[in-house]
Amino acid sequence: MKALKCDLNKSMLNIGYVGAVLLTTLLCFTAKAYTDPNTAKIYTVFECIAKLDKQLFADDYSFSSYLIFAKGMSGYMAMFLPIIAAFPFMTAFCAERNGGSMRFNITRTGSLRYYLSKFCSAFLCGGSAVLFGYIIFGVIVRIIFPSLSQYELSADDLSFVLVNNKNELIGVLRYMLSAFLYGAISTMPALFISSFCKNPYLITCVPFMVTYMWQIAVQKLIANSMMKEDFDRASILENFYPNSIMNLSYYTAFADTKYILFFNFGIILFSVIGFIVIMNMRPDKGV
């Protein structure tokens, strides 16, 4: 526990953590929020605030703070989150490695405990940084946009908006939990790469490129499945997008979530085992 507490302090009390929180908030504002039915122009959250008539916010429930909040983790987030979420861990880990204290810390705490501590700190710091950034976005959105209760919605419309959530609060909490998991899992590729790479730029940028290629590959596979009218396969492939973990915010049945859970758990397992094995195989223990 002492090793984990020390790692959390190193990761959370640095500029990388603050930067991850603020960048998450900024990226949330770049999410697509509204499409003009007349011109087909797409507006981001930023553009909605800056350009659209506030009366439109009051008339159209798609501008409710709940739905805007729900859209915050979409858009460019899927590509850039592996970079942003890794900032806290990468900053602290590279500083420790470059400072020459890693060998001493491994000897003092034990190799396995040290590696697991790094995993836990990366997971918790990446997840919490994204979560706090998302919360800041949510607070701002709540101030600017009307709440869902201000619209006169029928029971069917309200059910459509909330999907499988019983009420607005439960929906918000599930979005926040999904955001935490999204950020935490997005840190895992950087953790794995740090086991054999000392360059902080590669540690953060390689996951970005891999995520982009993975997303393109899934899109092409889905497109091919749709052309062959294999809709069941296309539906399954939807669960393998990099940001699929966010779907947990409205899925309820295990039948809907099993592929998402298996996919993301596989990322965690592969990254952790790979990190431990490679670090153990290195004569310098990663120093």
C-alpha positions as protocol buffer text, in pm:
chain_id: "A"
residue {
  index: 1
  type: MET
  ca { x: 0 y: 0 z: 0 }
}
residue {
  index: 2
  type: LYS
  ca { x: 288 y: 236 z: 73 }
}
residue {
  index: 3
  type: ALA
  ca { x: 428 y: 184 z: -275 }
}
residue {
  index: 4
  type: LEU
  ca { x: 88 y: 250 z: -433 }
}
residue {
  index: 5
  type: LYS
  ca { x: 31 y: 560 z: -221 }
}
residue {
  index: 6
  type: CYS
  ca { x: 373 y: 691 z: -320 }
}
residue {
  index: 7
  type: ASP
  ca { x: 306 y: 623 z: -688 }
}
residue {
  index: 8
  type: LEU
  ca { x: -34 y: 792 z: -670 }
}
residue {
  index: 9
  type: ASN
  ca { x: 120 y: 1099 z: -510 }
}
residue {
  index: 10
  type: LYS
  ca { x: 386 y: 1115 z: -780 }
}
residue {
  index: 11
  type: SER
  ca { x: 133 y: 1075 z: -1060 }
}
residue {
  index: 12
  type: MET
  ca { x: -140 y: 1303 z: -928 }
}
residue {
  index: 13
  type: LEU
  ca { x: 76 y: 1583 z: -791 }
}
residue {
  index: 14
  type: ASN
  ca { x: 239 y: 1678 z: -1118 }
}
residue {
  index: 15
  type: ILE
  ca { x: 171 y: 1896 z: -1419 }
}
residue {
  index: 16
  type: GLY
  ca { x: 87 y: 1593 z: -1631 }
}
residue {
  index: 17
  type: TYR
  ca { x: -220 y: 1516 z: -1421 }
}
residue {
  index: 18
  type: VAL
  ca { x: -348 y: 1873 z: -1432 }
}
residue {
  index: 19
  type: GLY
  ca { x: -286 y: 1883 z: -1806 }
}
residue {
  index: 20
  type: ALA
  ca { x: -479 y: 1559 z: -1856 }
}
residue {
  index: 21
  type: VAL
  ca { x: -779 y: 1696 z: -1665 }
}
residue {
  index: 22
  type: LEU
  ca { x: -787 y: 2024 z: -1858 }
}
residue {
  index: 23
  type: LEU
  ca { x: -729 y: 1863 z: -2197 }
}
residue {
  index: 24
  type: THR
  ca { x: -1011 y: 1618 z: -2131 }
}
residue {
  index: 25
  type: THR
  ca { x: -1243 y: 1909 z: -2058 }
}
residue {
  index: 26
  type: LEU
  ca { x: -1138 y: 2089 z: -2376 }
}
residue {
  index: 27
  type: LEU
  ca { x: -1183 y: 1778 z: -2589 }
}
residue {
  index: 28
  type: CYS
  ca { x: -1532 y: 1728 z: -2449 }
}
residue {
  index: 29
  type: PHE
  ca { x: -1627 y: 2068 z: -2593 }
}
residue {
  index: 30
  type: THR
  ca { x: -1519 y: 1954 z: -2941 }
}
residue {
  index: 31
  type: ALA
  ca { x: -1780 y: 1676 z: -2945 }
}
residue {
  index: 32
  type: LYS
  ca { x: -2056 y: 1698 z: -3203 }
}
residue {
  index: 33
  type: ALA
  ca { x: -2368 y: 1828 z: -3033 }
}
residue {
  index: 34
  type: TYR
  ca { x: -2616 y: 1938 z: -3300 }
}
residue {
  index: 35
  type: THR
  ca { x: -2687 y: 1903 z: -3672 }
}
residue {
  index: 36
  type: ASP
  ca { x: -2886 y: 2180 z: -3838 }
}
residue {
  index: 37
  type: PRO
  ca { x: -3177 y: 2010 z: -4021 }
}
residue {
  index: 38
  type: ASN
  ca { x: -3185 y: 2283 z: -4286 }
}
residue {
  index: 39
  type: THR
  ca { x: -2817 y: 2312 z: -4374 }
}
residue {
  index: 40
  type: ALA
  ca { x: -2685 y: 1978 z: -4241 }
}
residue {
  index: 41
  type: LYS
  ca { x: -2411 y: 2175 z: -4068 }
}
residue {
  index: 42
  type: ILE
  ca { x: -2268 y: 2000 z: -3764 }
}
residue {
  index: 43
  type: TYR
  ca { x: -2205 y: 2207 z: -3452 }
}
residue {
  index: 44
  type: THR
  ca { x: -1969 y: 2114 z: -3173 }
}
residue {
  index: 45
  type: VAL
  ca { x: -2050 y: 2202 z: -2814 }
}
residue {
  index: 46
  type: PHE
  ca { x: -1818 y: 2504 z: -2846 }
}
residue {
  index: 47
  type: GLU
  ca { x: -2000 y: 2622 z: -3158 }
}
residue {
  index: 48
  type: CYS
  ca { x: -2342 y: 2570 z: -3003 }
}
residue {
  index: 49
  type: ILE
  ca { x: -2247 y: 2798 z: -2716 }
}
residue {
  index: 50
  type: ALA
  ca { x: -2086 y: 3061 z: -2938 }
}
residue {
  index: 51
  type: LYS
  ca { x: -2310 y: 3070 z: -3244 }
}
residue {
  index: 52
  type: LEU
  ca { x: -2659 y: 2935 z: -3180 }
}
residue {
  index: 53
  type: ASP
  ca { x: -2957 y: 3126 z: -3049 }
}
residue {
  index: 54
  type: LYS
  ca { x: -3021 y: 3052 z: -2683 }
}
residue {
  index: 55
  type: GLN
  ca { x: -3392 y: 3030 z: -2755 }
}
residue {
  index: 56
  type: LEU
  ca { x: -3316 y: 2719 z: -2957 }
}
residue {
  index: 57
  type: PHE
  ca { x: -3173 y: 2564 z: -2642 }
}
residue {
  index: 58
  type: ALA
  ca { x: -3506 y: 2617 z: -2467 }
}
residue {
  index: 59
  type: ASP
  ca { x: -3715 y: 2478 z: -2754 }
}
residue {
  index: 60
  type: ASP
  ca { x: -3519 y: 2166 z: -2850 }
}
residue {
  index: 61
  type: TYR
  ca { x: -3457 y: 1902 z: -2583 }
}
residue {
  index: 62
  type: SER
  ca { x: -3152 y: 1778 z: -2774 }
}
residue {
  index: 63
  type: PHE
  ca { x: -2981 y: 2079 z: -2613 }
}
residue {
  index: 64
  type: SER
  ca { x: -3060 y: 1957 z: -2263 }
}
residue {
  index: 65
  type: SER
  ca { x: -2757 y: 1950 z: -2038 }
}
residue {
  index: 66
  type: TYR
  ca { x: -2806 y: 1575 z: -1994 }
}
residue {
  index: 67
  type: LEU
  ca { x: -2778 y: 1496 z: -2365 }
}
residue {
  index: 68
  type: ILE
  ca { x: -2491 y: 1740 z: -2420 }
}
residue {
  index: 69
  type: PHE
  ca { x: -2311 y: 1579 z: -2125 }
}
residue {
  index: 70
  type: ALA
  ca { x: -2372 y: 1236 z: -2276 }
}
residue {
  index: 71
  type: LYS
  ca { x: -2206 y: 1342 z: -2602 }
}
residue {
  index: 72
  type: GLY
  ca { x: -1895 y: 1479 z: -2431 }
}
residue {
  index: 73
  type: MET
  ca { x: -1687 y: 1162 z: -2453 }
}
residue {
  index: 74
  type: SER
  ca { x: -1734 y: 1119 z: -2828 }
}
residue {
  index: 75
  type: GLY
  ca { x: -1567 y: 1279 z: -3128 }
}
residue {
  index: 76
  type: TYR
  ca { x: -1190 y: 1321 z: -3113 }
}
residue {
  index: 77
  type: MET
  ca { x: -1178 y: 1167 z: -2767 }
}
residue {
  index: 78
  type: ALA
  ca { x: -1135 y: 815 z: -2905 }
}
residue {
  index: 79
  type: MET
  ca { x: -809 y: 906 z: -3079 }
}
residue {
  index: 80
  type: PHE
  ca { x: -652 y: 1146 z: -2831 }
}
residue {
  index: 81
  type: LEU
  ca { x: -749 y: 990 z: -2501 }
}
residue {
  index: 82
  type: PRO
  ca { x: -464 y: 733 z: -2506 }
}
residue {
  index: 83
  type: ILE
  ca { x: -225 y: 1030 z: -2510 }
}
residue {
  index: 84
  type: ILE
  ca { x: -409 y: 1242 z: -2254 }
}
residue {
  index: 85
  type: ALA
  ca { x: -483 y: 964 z: -2005 }
}
residue {
  index: 86
  type: ALA
  ca { x: -119 y: 854 z: -2009 }
}
residue {
  index: 87
  type: PHE
  ca { x: 17 y: 1197 z: -1910 }
}
residue {
  index: 88
  type: PRO
  ca { x: 5 y: 1144 z: -1530 }
}
residue {
  index: 89
  type: PHE
  ca { x: 165 y: 799 z: -1538 }
}
residue {
  index: 90
  type: MET
  ca { x: 415 y: 879 z: -1811 }
}
residue {
  index: 91
  type: THR
  ca { x: 536 y: 1198 z: -1642 }
}
residue {
  index: 92
  type: ALA
  ca { x: 597 y: 1029 z: -1307 }
}
residue {
  index: 93
  type: PHE
  ca { x: 735 y: 703 z: -1447 }
}
residue {
  index: 94
  type: CYS
  ca { x: 983 y: 871 z: -1682 }
}
residue {
  index: 95
  type: ALA
  ca { x: 1096 y: 1107 z: -1406 }
}
residue {
  index: 96
  type: GLU
  ca { x: 1161 y: 811 z: -1177 }
}
residue {
  index: 97
  type: ARG
  ca { x: 1345 y: 619 z: -1447 }
}
residue {
  index: 98
  type: ASN
  ca { x: 1557 y: 916 z: -1556 }
}
residue {
  index: 99
  type: GLY
  ca { x: 1629 y: 1005 z: -1194 }
}
residue {
  index: 100
  type: GLY
  ca { x: 1790 y: 667 z: -1137 }
}
residue {
  index: 101
  type: SER
  ca { x: 1572 y: 569 z: -840 }
}
residue {
  index: 102
  type: MET
  ca { x: 1386 y: 284 z: -1011 }
}
residue {
  index: 103
  type: ARG
  ca { x: 1635 y: 11 z: -923 }
}
residue {
  index: 104
  type: PHE
  ca { x: 1634 y: 119 z: -559 }
}
residue {
  index: 105
  type: ASN
  ca { x: 1252 y: 123 z: -547 }
}
residue {
  index: 106
  type: ILE
  ca { x: 1229 y: -224 z: -703 }
}
residue {
  index: 107
  type: THR
  ca { x: 1480 y: -361 z: -452 }
}
residue {
  index: 108
  type: ARG
  ca { x: 1301 y: -197 z: -161 }
}
residue {
  index: 109
  type: THR
  ca { x: 944 y: -300 z: -248 }
}
residue {
  index: 110
  type: GLY
  ca { x: 997 y: -620 z: -446 }
}
residue {
  index: 111
  type: SER
  ca { x: 963 y: -648 z: -822 }
}
residue {
  index: 112
  type: LEU
  ca { x: 609 y: -788 z: -844 }
}
residue {
  index: 113
  type: ARG
  ca { x: 471 y: -543 z: -589 }
}
residue {
  index: 114
  type: TYR
  ca { x: 645 y: -260 z: -771 }
}
residue {
  index: 115
  type: TYR
  ca { x: 500 y: -359 z: -1110 }
}
residue {
  index: 116
  type: LEU
  ca { x: 149 y: -404 z: -971 }
}
residue {
  index: 117
  type: SER
  ca { x: 177 y: -68 z: -797 }
}
residue {
  index: 118
  type: LYS
  ca { x: 264 y: 93 z: -1130 }
}
residue {
  index: 119
  type: PHE
  ca { x: -35 y: -72 z: -1293 }
}
residue {
  index: 120
  type: CYS
  ca { x: -275 y: 42 z: -1019 }
}
residue {
  index: 121
  type: SER
  ca { x: -144 y: 398 z: -1019 }
}
residue {
  index: 122
  type: ALA
  ca { x: -162 y: 419 z: -1400 }
}
residue {
  index: 123
  type: PHE
  ca { x: -516 y: 278 z: -1397 }
}
residue {
  index: 124
  type: LEU
  ca { x: -643 y: 503 z: -1117 }
}
residue {
  index: 125
  type: CYS
  ca { x: -469 y: 821 z: -1229 }
}
residue {
  index: 126
  type: GLY
  ca { x: -567 y: 784 z: -1593 }
}
residue {
  index: 127
  type: GLY
  ca { x: -926 y: 711 z: -1500 }
}
residue {
  index: 128
  type: SER
  ca { x: -958 y: 985 z: -1240 }
}
residue {
  index: 129
  type: ALA
  ca { x: -795 y: 1251 z: -1461 }
}
residue {
  index: 130
  type: VAL
  ca { x: -1045 y: 1181 z: -1739 }
}
residue {
  index: 131
  type: LEU
  ca { x: -1331 y: 1162 z: -1489 }
}
residue {
  index: 132
  type: PHE
  ca { x: -1247 y: 1498 z: -1330 }
}
residue {
  index: 133
  type: GLY
  ca { x: -1212 y: 1658 z: -1672 }
}
residue {
  index: 134
  type: TYR
  ca { x: -1550 y: 1515 z: -1769 }
}
residue {
  index: 135
  type: ILE
  ca { x: -1705 y: 1642 z: -1445 }
}
residue {
  index: 136
  type: ILE
  ca { x: -1575 y: 1995 z: -1511 }
}
residue {
  index: 137
  type: PHE
  ca { x: -1730 y: 1975 z: -1857 }
}
residue {
  index: 138
  type: GLY
  ca { x: -2056 y: 1856 z: -1702 }
}
residue {
  index: 139
  type: VAL
  ca { x: -2068 y: 2142 z: -1452 }
}
residue {
  index: 140
  type: ILE
  ca { x: -2014 y: 2401 z: -1727 }
}
residue {
  index: 141
  type: VAL
  ca { x: -2273 y: 2235 z: -1949 }
}
residue {
  index: 142
  type: ARG
  ca { x: -2521 y: 2225 z: -1662 }
}
residue {
  index: 143
  type: ILE
  ca { x: -2480 y: 2600 z: -1615 }
}
residue {
  index: 144
  type: ILE
  ca { x: -2516 y: 2690 z: -1982 }
}
residue {
  index: 145
  type: PHE
  ca { x: -2776 y: 2444 z: -2111 }
}
residue {
  index: 146
  type: PRO
  ca { x: -3126 y: 2378 z: -1971 }
}
residue {
  index: 147
  type: SER
  ca { x: -3183 y: 2076 z: -1753 }
}
residue {
  index: 148
  type: LEU
  ca { x: -3392 y: 1790 z: -1886 }
}
residue {
  index: 149
  type: SER
  ca { x: -3672 y: 1869 z: -1640 }
}
residue {
  index: 150
  type: GLN
  ca { x: -3733 y: 2206 z: -1806 }
}
residue {
  index: 151
  type: TYR
  ca { x: -3870 y: 2040 z: -2118 }
}
residue {
  index: 152
  type: GLU
  ca { x: -4223 y: 1909 z: -2143 }
}
residue {
  index: 153
  type: LEU
  ca { x: -4144 y: 1558 z: -2258 }
}
residue {
  index: 154
  type: SER
  ca { x: -4386 y: 1273 z: -2299 }
}
residue {
  index: 155
  type: ALA
  ca { x: -4314 y: 945 z: -2125 }
}
residue {
  index: 156
  type: ASP
  ca { x: -4199 y: 794 z: -2455 }
}
residue {
  index: 157
  type: ASP
  ca { x: -3965 y: 1084 z: -2531 }
}
residue {
  index: 158
  type: LEU
  ca { x: -3820 y: 1072 z: -2181 }
}
residue {
  index: 159
  type: SER
  ca { x: -3767 y: 698 z: -2209 }
}
residue {
  index: 160
  type: PHE
  ca { x: -3593 y: 753 z: -2545 }
}
residue {
  index: 161
  type: VAL
  ca { x: -3360 y: 1014 z: -2394 }
}
residue {
  index: 162
  type: LEU
  ca { x: -3271 y: 813 z: -2084 }
}
residue {
  index: 163
  type: VAL
  ca { x: -3243 y: 485 z: -2279 }
}
residue {
  index: 164
  type: ASN
  ca { x: -3207 y: 217 z: -2009 }
}
residue {
  index: 165
  type: ASN
  ca { x: -3146 y: 455 z: -1719 }
}
residue {
  index: 166
  type: LYS
  ca { x: -3425 y: 503 z: -1465 }
}
residue {
  index: 167
  type: ASN
  ca { x: -3366 y: 874 z: -1421 }
}
residue {
  index: 168
  type: GLU
  ca { x: -3127 y: 1155 z: -1505 }
}
residue {
  index: 169
  type: LEU
  ca { x: -2908 y: 1108 z: -1197 }
}
residue {
  index: 170
  type: ILE
  ca { x: -2848 y: 739 z: -1262 }
}
residue {
  index: 171
  type: GLY
  ca { x: -2768 y: 820 z: -1624 }
}
residue {
  index: 172
  type: VAL
  ca { x: -2512 y: 1082 z: -1522 }
}
residue {
  index: 173
  type: LEU
  ca { x: -2349 y: 846 z: -1271 }
}
residue {
  index: 174
  type: ARG
  ca { x: -2323 y: 572 z: -1532 }
}
residue {
  index: 175
  type: TYR
  ca { x: -2167 y: 813 z: -1781 }
}
residue {
  index: 176
  type: MET
  ca { x: -1915 y: 916 z: -1516 }
}
residue {
  index: 177
  type: LEU
  ca { x: -1830 y: 554 z: -1435 }
}
residue {
  index: 178
  type: SER
  ca { x: -1787 y: 478 z: -1804 }
}
residue {
  index: 179
  type: ALA
  ca { x: -1563 y: 784 z: -1843 }
}
residue {
  index: 180
  type: PHE
  ca { x: -1344 y: 665 z: -1555 }
}
residue {
  index: 181
  type: LEU
  ca { x: -1308 y: 319 z: -1708 }
}
residue {
  index: 182
  type: TYR
  ca { x: -1247 y: 471 z: -2051 }
}
residue {
  index: 183
  type: GLY
  ca { x: -961 y: 682 z: -1918 }
}
residue {
  index: 184
  type: ALA
  ca { x: -817 y: 400 z: -1707 }
}
residue {
  index: 185
  type: ILE
  ca { x: -815 y: 148 z: -1991 }
}
residue {
  index: 186
  type: SER
  ca { x: -675 y: 407 z: -2234 }
}
residue {
  index: 187
  type: THR
  ca { x: -365 y: 425 z: -2014 }
}
residue {
  index: 188
  type: MET
  ca { x: -287 y: 55 z: -2052 }
}
residue {
  index: 189
  type: PRO
  ca { x: -108 y: 70 z: -2391 }
}
residue {
  index: 190
  type: ALA
  ca { x: 128 y: 337 z: -2256 }
}
residue {
  index: 191
  type: LEU
  ca { x: 197 y: 118 z: -1952 }
}
residue {
  index: 192
  type: PHE
  ca { x: 288 y: -173 z: -2177 }
}
residue {
  index: 193
  type: ILE
  ca { x: 512 y: 33 z: -2407 }
}
residue {
  index: 194
  type: SER
  ca { x: 693 y: 188 z: -2111 }
}
residue {
  index: 195
  type: SER
  ca { x: 829 y: -157 z: -2023 }
}
residue {
  index: 196
  type: PHE
  ca { x: 1065 y: -151 z: -2323 }
}
residue {
  index: 197
  type: CYS
  ca { x: 1075 y: 216 z: -2426 }
}
residue {
  index: 198
  type: LYS
  ca { x: 1223 y: 513 z: -2243 }
}
residue {
  index: 199
  type: ASN
  ca { x: 1116 y: 783 z: -2486 }
}
residue {
  index: 200
  type: PRO
  ca { x: 810 y: 964 z: -2341 }
}
residue {
  index: 201
  type: TYR
  ca { x: 702 y: 1080 z: -2686 }
}
residue {
  index: 202
  type: LEU
  ca { x: 688 y: 725 z: -2819 }
}
residue {
  index: 203
  type: ILE
  ca { x: 514 y: 604 z: -2503 }
}
residue {
  index: 204
  type: THR
  ca { x: 229 y: 846 z: -2565 }
}
residue {
  index: 205
  type: CYS
  ca { x: 223 y: 870 z: -2946 }
}
residue {
  index: 206
  type: VAL
  ca { x: 239 y: 500 z: -3039 }
}
residue {
  index: 207
  type: PRO
  ca { x: -93 y: 426 z: -2860 }
}
residue {
  index: 208
  type: PHE
  ca { x: -245 y: 717 z: -3052 }
}
residue {
  index: 209
  type: MET
  ca { x: -140 y: 568 z: -3387 }
}
residue {
  index: 210
  type: VAL
  ca { x: -247 y: 217 z: -3287 }
}
residue {
  index: 211
  type: THR
  ca { x: -586 y: 346 z: -3172 }
}
residue {
  index: 212
  type: TYR
  ca { x: -637 y: 531 z: -3500 }
}
residue {
  index: 213
  type: MET
  ca { x: -547 y: 224 z: -3708 }
}
residue {
  index: 214
  type: TRP
  ca { x: -767 y: 4 z: -3491 }
}
residue {
  index: 215
  type: GLN
  ca { x: -1063 y: 236 z: -3535 }
}
residue {
  index: 216
  type: ILE
  ca { x: -1017 y: 247 z: -3913 }
}
residue {
  index: 217
  type: ALA
  ca { x: -987 y: -133 z: -3927 }
}
residue {
  index: 218
  type: VAL
  ca { x: -1309 y: -181 z: -3729 }
}
residue {
  index: 219
  type: GLN
  ca { x: -1490 y: 69 z: -3952 }
}
residue {
  index: 220
  type: LYS
  ca { x: -1382 y: -120 z: -4264 }
}
residue {
  index: 221
  type: LEU
  ca { x: -1483 y: -456 z: -4119 }
}
residue {
  index: 222
  type: ILE
  ca { x: -1825 y: -317 z: -4029 }
}
residue {
  index: 223
  type: ALA
  ca { x: -1864 y: -167 z: -4376 }
}
residue {
  index: 224
  type: ASN
  ca { x: -1776 y: -501 z: -4537 }
}
residue {
  index: 225
  type: SER
  ca { x: -2023 y: -682 z: -4313 }
}
residue {
  index: 226
  type: MET
  ca { x: -2297 y: -435 z: -4404 }
}
residue {
  index: 227
  type: MET
  ca { x: -2226 y: -481 z: -4775 }
}
residue {
  index: 228
  type: LYS
  ca { x: -2262 y: -856 z: -4730 }
}
residue {
  index: 229
  type: GLU
  ca { x: -2579 y: -795 z: -4525 }
}
residue {
  index: 230
  type: ASP
  ca { x: -2421 y: -974 z: -4231 }
}
residue {
  index: 231
  type: PHE
  ca { x: -2586 y: -744 z: -3978 }
}
residue {
  index: 232
  type: ASP
  ca { x: -2523 y: -969 z: -3679 }
}
residue {
  index: 233
  type: ARG
  ca { x: -2149 y: -958 z: -3739 }
}
residue {
  index: 234
  type: ALA
  ca { x: -2161 y: -581 z: -3789 }
}
residue {
  index: 235
  type: SER
  ca { x: -2348 y: -542 z: -3460 }
}
residue {
  index: 236
  type: ILE
  ca { x: -2085 y: -748 z: -3278 }
}
residue {
  index: 237
  type: LEU
  ca { x: -1799 y: -550 z: -3434 }
}
residue {
  index: 238
  type: GLU
  ca { x: -1951 y: -227 z: -3303 }
}
residue {
  index: 239
  type: ASN
  ca { x: -1841 y: -341 z: -2958 }
}
residue {
  index: 240
  type: PHE
  ca { x: -1474 y: -340 z: -3056 }
}
residue {
  index: 241
  type: TYR
  ca { x: -1431 y: 31 z: -3115 }
}
residue {
  index: 242
  type: PRO
  ca { x: -1167 y: 195 z: -2890 }
}
residue {
  index: 243
  type: ASN
  ca { x: -1440 y: 389 z: -2709 }
}
residue {
  index: 244
  type: SER
  ca { x: -1681 y: 96 z: -2676 }
}
residue {
  index: 245
  type: ILE
  ca { x: -1654 y: 108 z: -2297 }
}
residue {
  index: 246
  type: MET
  ca { x: -1873 y: 421 z: -2303 }
}
residue {
  index: 247
  type: ASN
  ca { x: -2163 y: 205 z: -2421 }
}
residue {
  index: 248
  type: LEU
  ca { x: -2183 y: 63 z: -2070 }
}
residue {
  index: 249
  type: SER
  ca { x: -2354 y: 389 z: -1975 }
}
residue {
  index: 250
  type: TYR
  ca { x: -2677 y: 267 z: -2129 }
}
residue {
  index: 251
  type: TYR
  ca { x: -2639 y: -108 z: -2188 }
}
residue {
  index: 252
  type: THR
  ca { x: -2787 y: -322 z: -1912 }
}
residue {
  index: 253
  type: ALA
  ca { x: -2802 y: -688 z: -2018 }
}
residue {
  index: 254
  type: PHE
  ca { x: -2486 y: -898 z: -2010 }
}
residue {
  index: 255
  type: ALA
  ca { x: -2570 y: -1015 z: -2361 }
}
residue {
  index: 256
  type: ASP
  ca { x: -2512 y: -658 z: -2479 }
}
residue {
  index: 257
  type: THR
  ca { x: -2202 y: -591 z: -2274 }
}
residue {
  index: 258
  type: LYS
  ca { x: -2012 y: -920 z: -2283 }
}
residue {
  index: 259
  type: TYR
  ca { x: -1809 y: -833 z: -2594 }
}
residue {
  index: 260
  type: ILE
  ca { x: -1726 y: -489 z: -2456 }
}
residue {
  index: 261
  type: LEU
  ca { x: -1617 y: -635 z: -2122 }
}
residue {
  index: 262
  type: PHE
  ca { x: -1413 y: -916 z: -2279 }
}
residue {
  index: 263
  type: PHE
  ca { x: -1244 y: -676 z: -2521 }
}
residue {
  index: 264
  type: ASN
  ca { x: -1148 y: -419 z: -2260 }
}
residue {
  index: 265
  type: PHE
  ca { x: -1053 y: -678 z: -1999 }
}
residue {
  index: 266
  type: GLY
  ca { x: -830 y: -834 z: -2264 }
}
residue {
  index: 267
  type: ILE
  ca { x: -654 y: -500 z: -2315 }
}
residue {
  index: 268
  type: ILE
  ca { x: -591 y: -470 z: -1941 }
}
residue {
  index: 269
  type: LEU
  ca { x: -471 y: -828 z: -1907 }
}
residue {
  index: 270
  type: PHE
  ca { x: -241 y: -812 z: -2208 }
}
residue {
  index: 271
  type: SER
  ca { x: -90 y: -480 z: -2099 }
}
residue {
  index: 272
  type: VAL
  ca { x: -32 y: -580 z: -1737 }
}
residue {
  index: 273
  type: ILE
  ca { x: 112 y: -924 z: -1811 }
}
residue {
  index: 274
  type: GLY
  ca { x: 324 y: -783 z: -2092 }
}
residue {
  index: 275
  type: PHE
  ca { x: 455 y: -505 z: -1866 }
}
residue {
  index: 276
  type: ILE
  ca { x: 547 y: -746 z: -1585 }
}
residue {
  index: 277
  type: VAL
  ca { x: 704 y: -1009 z: -1811 }
}
residue {
  index: 278
  type: ILE
  ca { x: 913 y: -764 z: -2014 }
}
residue {
  index: 279
  type: MET
  ca { x: 1028 y: -570 z: -1707 }
}
residue {
  index: 280
  type: ASN
  ca { x: 1128 y: -895 z: -1537 }
}
residue {
  index: 281
  type: MET
  ca { x: 1318 y: -1016 z: -1842 }
}
residue {
  index: 282
  type: ARG
  ca { x: 1525 y: -701 z: -1865 }
}
residue {
  index: 283
  type: PRO
  ca { x: 1862 y: -728 z: -1688 }
}
residue {
  index: 284
  type: ASP
  ca { x: 1833 y: -363 z: -1584 }
}
residue {
  index: 285
  type: LYS
  ca { x: 1470 y: -409 z: -1468 }
}
residue {
  index: 286
  type: GLY
  ca { x: 1370 y: -120 z: -1691 }
}
residue {
  index: 287
  type: VAL
  ca { x: 1618 y: 132 z: -1555 }
}
